[in-house]
Amino acid sequence: MKTIYLDYNATSPVRPQVSERIRPFVDEWFGNPSSLHTHGRKARAAVEAVRTSLLGMLGNTKGQLIFTSGGTEADNIALRGVAQAMRSKGDHLVVSAVEHHAVLHAAQALEEEGFRVTVVPADSEGVVNLQVFQEAITPKTCLISVMHANNEVGTIQPVEEIARMAHGHGVLFHTDAVQSFGKLPLDVLRIGADMVSISGHKLGGLKGSGALYLREGIRVKPLLRGGPHERNLRAGTEGVVGIVAMGVAAEMCLAERDSGSLDRIRRLRDHLEKGLRERLPDVELNGHPERRLPSTVNLSFVGCDGETLLMALDLVGICVSTGSACSSGSTEPSHVLGAMHLSPERIRGSIRFSLGWGTTEEEIEECLELIPPVIQRVRRVKRVGA
Ligand SMILES: Cc1ncc(COP(=O)(O)O)c(C=O)c1O
């Protein structure tokens, strides 16, 4: 069955050029980058070329880059690895309430180890409150972590202002740029980010690949114990194929961003959003109307249950995600939409559409034909059942 994939924030299909460029590292150059022979040296050269290239794309070739198993591990090293190394300076962290669980649960793990964590709220559009941030910082604060752009609603945070505030108090600033890298301008020196997390599979690379950028001089207590890989900061043989894939995918994302082809995605996103709101009553936008990722639109279809809607859309071949996650048989409302203080009904009816490099105009036109009758049917069934 042909599907229309609108779940790029969950993961992106692998770009054909990525599949092509990783082929030699699957078939021929399979060596361990720590080996000294030809196969090892070939793999090492590829890994180091991606490291240099990513540092350049992030805007600081003098920084450090640790390859990880993805955004989750990068966030964990940034919070747990760095906070533990800085414990003598302070034992307090500040994070926002709309962070991904990779950050929130890493912060929770630190709390279990005796750190104190302040969670700063967001407004109804998902933007964090700068004033509350300012008030949350204490002489014991060692680290602030605020994501660049939110994965559920796409809202972009004022990271430059937060970094400035953090540095004004001698506090390190980490940003989770898993959703924004390759889509928004991201210059670590201009933003003032001391640490940045990225993930390969959101760019059109492979799942299980990611990296943490660290400004030079930042100390890290490794989370994994083992060999001396990644300058003793992350033990384990580097995932060469995933790293090469991430490098190619990142290059392509940045080329798209800089050549204006993200405008095509923004236009398609806006067309979908406008079209659905024109065709259906009681549709609410979640997230900031302008300060938002160009590829993301999160809409609440009032009177619908998001999980039911997701399944009904899947039946007609449209793949999206909901603002609530089914766990252990119960539907958990999204912590992000909850932190934005949206009504339970609005959270229940929310659907995230996220577009990407493969999305076409024909697909969006087809969505505008297929989605409204599905919503109407789900609403009707819900009313009858109520
Ligand atoms: C904002 C954000 N941070 C972190 C992650 C985790 O990344 P990964 O799946 O590479 O572990 C995700 C994945 O959805 C994300 O959206």
XYZ file of C-alpha atoms and ligand atoms in Angstrom:
402
model
C 0.000 0.000 0.000
C 1.241 3.452 -0.879
C 1.577 5.646 2.196
C 1.939 9.363 2.777
C 4.605 9.745 5.438
C 4.132 12.878 7.548
C 6.076 11.831 10.648
C 9.561 13.219 9.911
C 9.960 14.479 13.487
C 9.764 10.850 14.652
C 12.258 9.738 12.037
C 13.110 10.569 8.454
C 13.356 8.079 5.604
C 16.982 7.425 4.692
C 18.025 9.657 1.812
C 18.974 7.728 -1.359
C 22.288 9.620 -1.559
C 23.031 8.466 2.010
C 22.380 4.817 1.101
C 24.724 5.239 -1.849
C 27.550 6.898 0.085
C 27.507 4.414 3.004
C 27.631 1.393 0.674
C 31.482 1.196 0.562
C 31.564 1.205 4.390
C 29.129 -1.715 4.517
C 30.648 -3.818 1.741
C 34.335 -3.038 1.683
C 35.671 -0.644 4.319
C 34.192 -2.408 7.342
C 37.250 -1.885 9.567
C 37.337 -0.884 13.214
C 38.544 2.754 13.318
C 40.913 1.810 16.157
C 42.731 -0.771 13.996
C 46.056 0.276 12.535
C 45.819 -1.583 9.224
C 44.358 -0.308 5.943
C 40.758 -1.162 6.838
C 41.035 0.578 10.194
C 42.727 3.653 8.757
C 40.074 3.984 6.064
C 37.306 3.845 8.684
C 39.165 6.281 10.978
C 39.637 8.756 8.139
C 35.905 8.645 7.362
C 34.932 9.178 11.019
C 37.363 12.080 11.438
C 36.219 13.696 8.187
C 32.627 13.713 9.480
C 33.770 15.097 12.839
C 35.575 17.996 11.133
C 32.690 18.604 8.780
C 30.035 18.637 11.557
C 32.122 20.975 13.719
C 32.366 23.292 10.711
C 28.611 23.145 10.144
C 28.042 23.929 13.835
C 30.354 26.921 13.542
C 33.283 26.030 15.807
C 36.061 23.916 14.324
C 37.987 24.210 17.615
C 35.201 22.503 19.597
C 34.920 18.830 20.501
C 32.411 16.382 19.047
C 31.558 13.068 20.677
C 29.815 10.526 18.467
C 26.958 8.800 20.286
C 24.168 6.305 19.679
C 21.712 9.169 19.076
C 20.128 12.274 20.528
C 19.160 10.494 23.748
C 22.736 9.574 24.595
C 23.998 13.020 23.599
C 21.459 14.616 25.982
C 22.441 12.183 28.745
C 26.152 12.986 28.388
C 25.403 16.733 28.288
C 23.387 16.581 31.500
C 24.667 13.661 33.550
C 28.242 13.520 32.269
C 28.825 17.261 32.526
C 26.873 17.890 35.778
C 28.768 15.084 37.497
C 32.091 16.528 36.325
C 31.025 19.976 37.619
C 29.586 18.871 40.935
C 32.169 20.780 42.972
C 30.956 24.032 41.313
C 27.285 23.420 41.926
C 24.560 20.822 42.190
C 21.632 22.671 40.633
C 20.275 22.461 37.078
C 17.535 24.347 35.261
C 15.607 22.745 32.398
C 12.387 23.638 30.613
C 9.133 21.720 31.032
C 8.836 21.137 27.270
C 12.131 19.263 26.879
C 12.224 15.813 25.327
C 12.201 12.971 27.878
C 15.880 12.388 27.012
C 16.597 15.625 28.903
C 13.810 15.468 31.509
C 14.571 11.904 32.549
C 18.342 12.532 32.556
C 17.626 15.454 34.924
C 15.450 13.166 37.038
C 18.320 10.649 37.261
C 20.551 13.458 38.562
C 17.916 14.315 41.178
C 18.091 10.721 42.364
C 21.839 11.275 42.828
C 21.280 14.344 45.013
C 21.256 17.174 42.440
C 18.461 19.753 42.531
C 16.522 20.457 39.354
C 14.234 23.411 38.586
C 11.778 22.866 35.743
C 10.783 26.159 34.121
C 7.272 26.379 32.614
C 6.274 27.396 29.095
C 3.407 29.586 27.897
C 0.402 28.410 25.878
C 2.470 28.591 22.653
C 5.262 26.501 24.134
C 7.743 29.350 24.672
C 9.708 29.218 27.935
C 9.459 32.083 30.386
C 12.727 34.064 30.494
C 11.832 35.864 33.701
C 11.296 32.562 35.530
C 14.622 31.328 34.155
C 16.360 34.375 35.514
C 14.801 33.814 38.931
C 15.609 30.087 38.923
C 19.399 30.595 38.649
C 21.236 30.336 41.978
C 24.959 30.464 42.894
C 24.792 26.643 42.881
C 23.469 26.381 39.293
C 25.930 24.536 37.062
C 23.901 23.897 33.917
C 20.870 25.125 31.966
C 19.317 22.997 29.222
C 16.693 24.310 26.808
C 15.884 22.761 23.453
C 16.312 24.781 20.267
C 13.007 23.654 18.719
C 10.317 21.439 20.151
C 9.655 18.042 18.592
C 5.877 18.044 19.191
C 4.774 21.570 18.321
C 7.890 22.947 16.626
C 8.115 26.067 18.808
C 11.552 27.702 18.654
C 13.012 28.825 21.978
C 14.922 32.089 22.584
C 18.144 30.141 23.074
C 20.455 33.096 22.484
C 18.870 35.068 25.313
C 18.939 32.052 27.625
C 22.611 31.356 26.800
C 23.465 34.992 27.533
C 21.610 34.792 30.832
C 23.399 31.535 31.730
C 26.837 32.937 30.886
C 26.086 36.093 32.866
C 25.930 33.822 35.920
C 28.894 31.620 34.897
C 26.521 28.740 34.068
C 26.933 26.310 31.136
C 24.222 26.178 28.477
C 23.147 23.041 26.612
C 20.647 22.961 23.783
C 18.975 19.889 22.317
C 19.035 20.685 18.596
C 17.843 17.256 17.480
C 14.870 18.772 15.640
C 16.422 22.041 14.523
C 19.864 21.066 13.210
C 19.739 21.282 9.426
C 16.466 23.235 9.483
C 17.323 26.426 11.384
C 20.503 28.503 11.391
C 22.621 27.075 14.193
C 25.952 28.708 14.885
C 27.138 27.593 18.319
C 29.348 30.629 18.856
C 26.662 33.113 17.852
C 24.005 31.361 19.960
C 26.464 30.879 22.822
C 25.762 27.160 23.198
C 28.375 25.290 25.233
C 26.846 21.920 24.280
C 24.549 20.858 21.447
C 22.882 17.474 20.838
C 22.110 16.238 17.337
C 20.725 12.992 15.923
C 21.402 11.340 12.552
C 18.014 9.770 11.876
C 16.140 13.091 11.948
C 18.306 14.315 9.070
C 17.803 11.423 6.672
C 20.635 9.326 8.108
C 20.463 6.119 10.126
C 18.792 5.423 13.455
C 21.288 4.863 16.271
C 23.611 7.735 15.324
C 24.098 11.108 16.950
C 26.638 13.483 18.406
C 27.262 15.899 21.236
C 29.134 19.115 20.487
C 31.104 20.537 23.409
C 32.891 23.862 23.525
C 36.611 23.358 24.057
C 37.608 22.848 27.690
C 34.297 21.464 28.994
C 34.858 18.529 31.307
C 32.784 15.354 31.041
C 32.536 12.316 33.296
C 32.030 9.415 30.857
C 28.786 7.484 31.265
C 30.149 4.322 29.666
C 33.264 2.538 30.848
C 35.428 0.663 28.377
C 38.089 1.491 25.832
C 39.680 4.877 25.145
C 37.381 5.747 22.226
C 36.310 9.312 21.574
C 39.250 10.655 23.605
C 38.169 8.618 26.648
C 34.775 10.352 26.712
C 32.572 7.637 25.174
C 33.735 4.045 25.198
C 32.705 1.725 22.390
C 33.667 1.153 18.759
C 32.393 4.078 16.703
C 29.346 3.291 14.539
C 31.166 4.071 11.316
C 28.258 3.511 8.914
C 25.869 5.628 11.005
C 28.493 8.356 11.364
C 29.171 8.488 7.610
C 25.400 8.517 6.992
C 24.926 11.383 9.465
C 27.699 13.357 7.778
C 26.164 13.001 4.309
C 22.626 13.670 5.577
C 23.786 16.777 7.477
C 25.554 18.142 4.390
C 22.372 17.676 2.377
C 20.160 19.296 5.034
C 22.388 22.335 5.220
C 22.572 22.640 1.451
C 18.734 22.497 1.347
C 18.435 25.026 4.164
C 20.886 27.431 2.562
C 19.496 27.099 -0.957
C 16.000 28.000 0.243
C 14.465 24.613 -0.504
C 13.121 24.514 3.067
C 10.781 27.266 1.854
C 9.152 24.611 -0.310
C 8.462 22.534 2.815
C 7.192 25.590 4.694
C 4.795 26.367 1.822
C 3.507 22.787 1.798
C 3.124 22.849 5.601
C 1.224 26.155 5.450
C -0.970 24.862 2.633
C -1.853 21.754 4.676
C -2.561 23.808 7.799
C -4.676 26.408 6.007
C -6.482 23.790 3.917
C -7.487 21.709 6.919
C -8.638 24.758 8.884
C -10.714 25.971 5.917
C -12.344 22.585 5.400
C -13.073 21.717 9.036
C -14.544 23.599 12.013
C -13.001 23.485 15.510
C -9.373 23.026 14.520
C -6.838 24.661 16.844
C -3.144 25.255 16.183
C -0.782 24.125 18.954
C 2.578 25.878 19.188
C 3.788 29.285 18.145
C 2.166 30.458 14.884
C 5.409 31.974 13.524
C 8.377 31.014 15.706
C 8.071 27.396 14.654
C 9.970 24.769 12.659
C 9.019 25.187 8.976
C 8.191 21.487 8.726
C 5.872 21.021 11.712
C 2.202 21.651 12.356
C 0.388 20.332 15.417
C -3.380 20.655 15.228
C -6.136 19.752 17.685
C -9.293 18.389 16.086
C -11.728 19.138 18.866
C -14.161 16.281 19.495
C -11.721 13.610 18.292
C -9.593 11.159 20.137
C -6.050 11.439 18.758
C -5.256 7.723 18.981
C -8.469 6.809 17.137
C -7.719 9.461 14.549
C -4.156 8.212 14.067
C -5.436 4.689 13.393
C -8.185 5.941 11.067
C -5.641 8.022 9.101
C -3.292 5.059 8.954
C -6.087 3.034 7.358
C -6.217 5.525 4.485
C -2.405 5.469 4.242
C -1.483 8.676 6.098
C 1.210 8.314 8.787
C 1.193 10.972 11.532
C 1.580 11.021 15.297
C -0.508 12.124 18.267
C -0.082 14.424 21.216
C -0.697 11.528 23.526
C 1.216 8.294 23.800
C -0.309 4.946 24.555
C 1.581 3.261 27.361
C 0.535 0.189 29.322
C -2.936 0.294 27.843
C -3.699 3.843 28.988
C -3.370 6.995 26.952
C -0.873 9.378 28.513
C -1.366 13.016 27.541
C 1.707 14.686 26.062
C 3.814 16.391 28.753
C 4.583 19.153 26.226
C 0.932 20.028 25.539
C 0.276 19.615 29.282
C 3.080 22.099 30.067
C 1.395 24.521 27.613
C -1.757 24.254 29.791
C -3.971 23.198 26.910
C -7.363 21.744 27.838
C -7.566 17.926 28.184
C -9.958 17.866 25.202
C -7.494 19.814 23.035
C -4.620 17.553 24.082
C -6.723 14.445 23.396
C -7.528 15.596 19.861
C -4.035 16.669 18.835
C -2.202 15.361 15.784
C 1.326 16.262 14.674
C 2.057 16.481 10.964
C 5.766 16.730 10.233
C 7.015 17.092 6.680
C 10.451 16.528 5.207
C 12.677 16.262 2.178
C 10.514 13.626 0.481
C 7.129 15.324 0.948
C 5.465 16.310 -2.340
C 2.754 18.740 -3.365
C 0.644 15.829 -4.654
C 0.794 14.189 -1.220
C -0.419 17.347 0.515
C -3.270 17.743 -2.018
C -4.215 14.125 -1.384
C -4.158 14.742 2.383
C -6.541 17.670 1.931
C -8.960 15.329 0.182
C -8.559 12.335 2.478
C -8.261 13.851 5.962
C -11.495 15.923 6.313
C -13.908 12.985 5.771
C -11.899 10.868 8.240
C -12.127 13.610 10.893
C -15.841 14.054 10.280
C -16.419 10.309 10.643
C -14.356 10.051 13.851
C -16.207 13.049 15.315
C -19.595 11.526 14.369
C -18.750 8.151 15.915
C -17.508 9.885 19.086
C -20.739 11.942 19.364
C -22.913 8.851 18.874
C -20.850 6.904 21.410
C -20.891 9.701 23.971
C 14.012 16.933 20.708
C 14.509 15.544 20.744
N 15.528 15.223 21.558
C 16.028 13.984 21.612
C 15.501 12.964 20.855
C 16.088 11.597 20.930
O 16.860 11.333 19.784
P 17.225 9.833 19.378
O 15.971 9.210 18.848
O 18.291 9.979 18.336
O 17.740 9.157 20.603
C 14.412 13.239 20.006
C 13.772 12.167 19.220
O 12.610 12.230 18.896
C 13.914 14.564 19.948
O 12.889 14.889 19.148
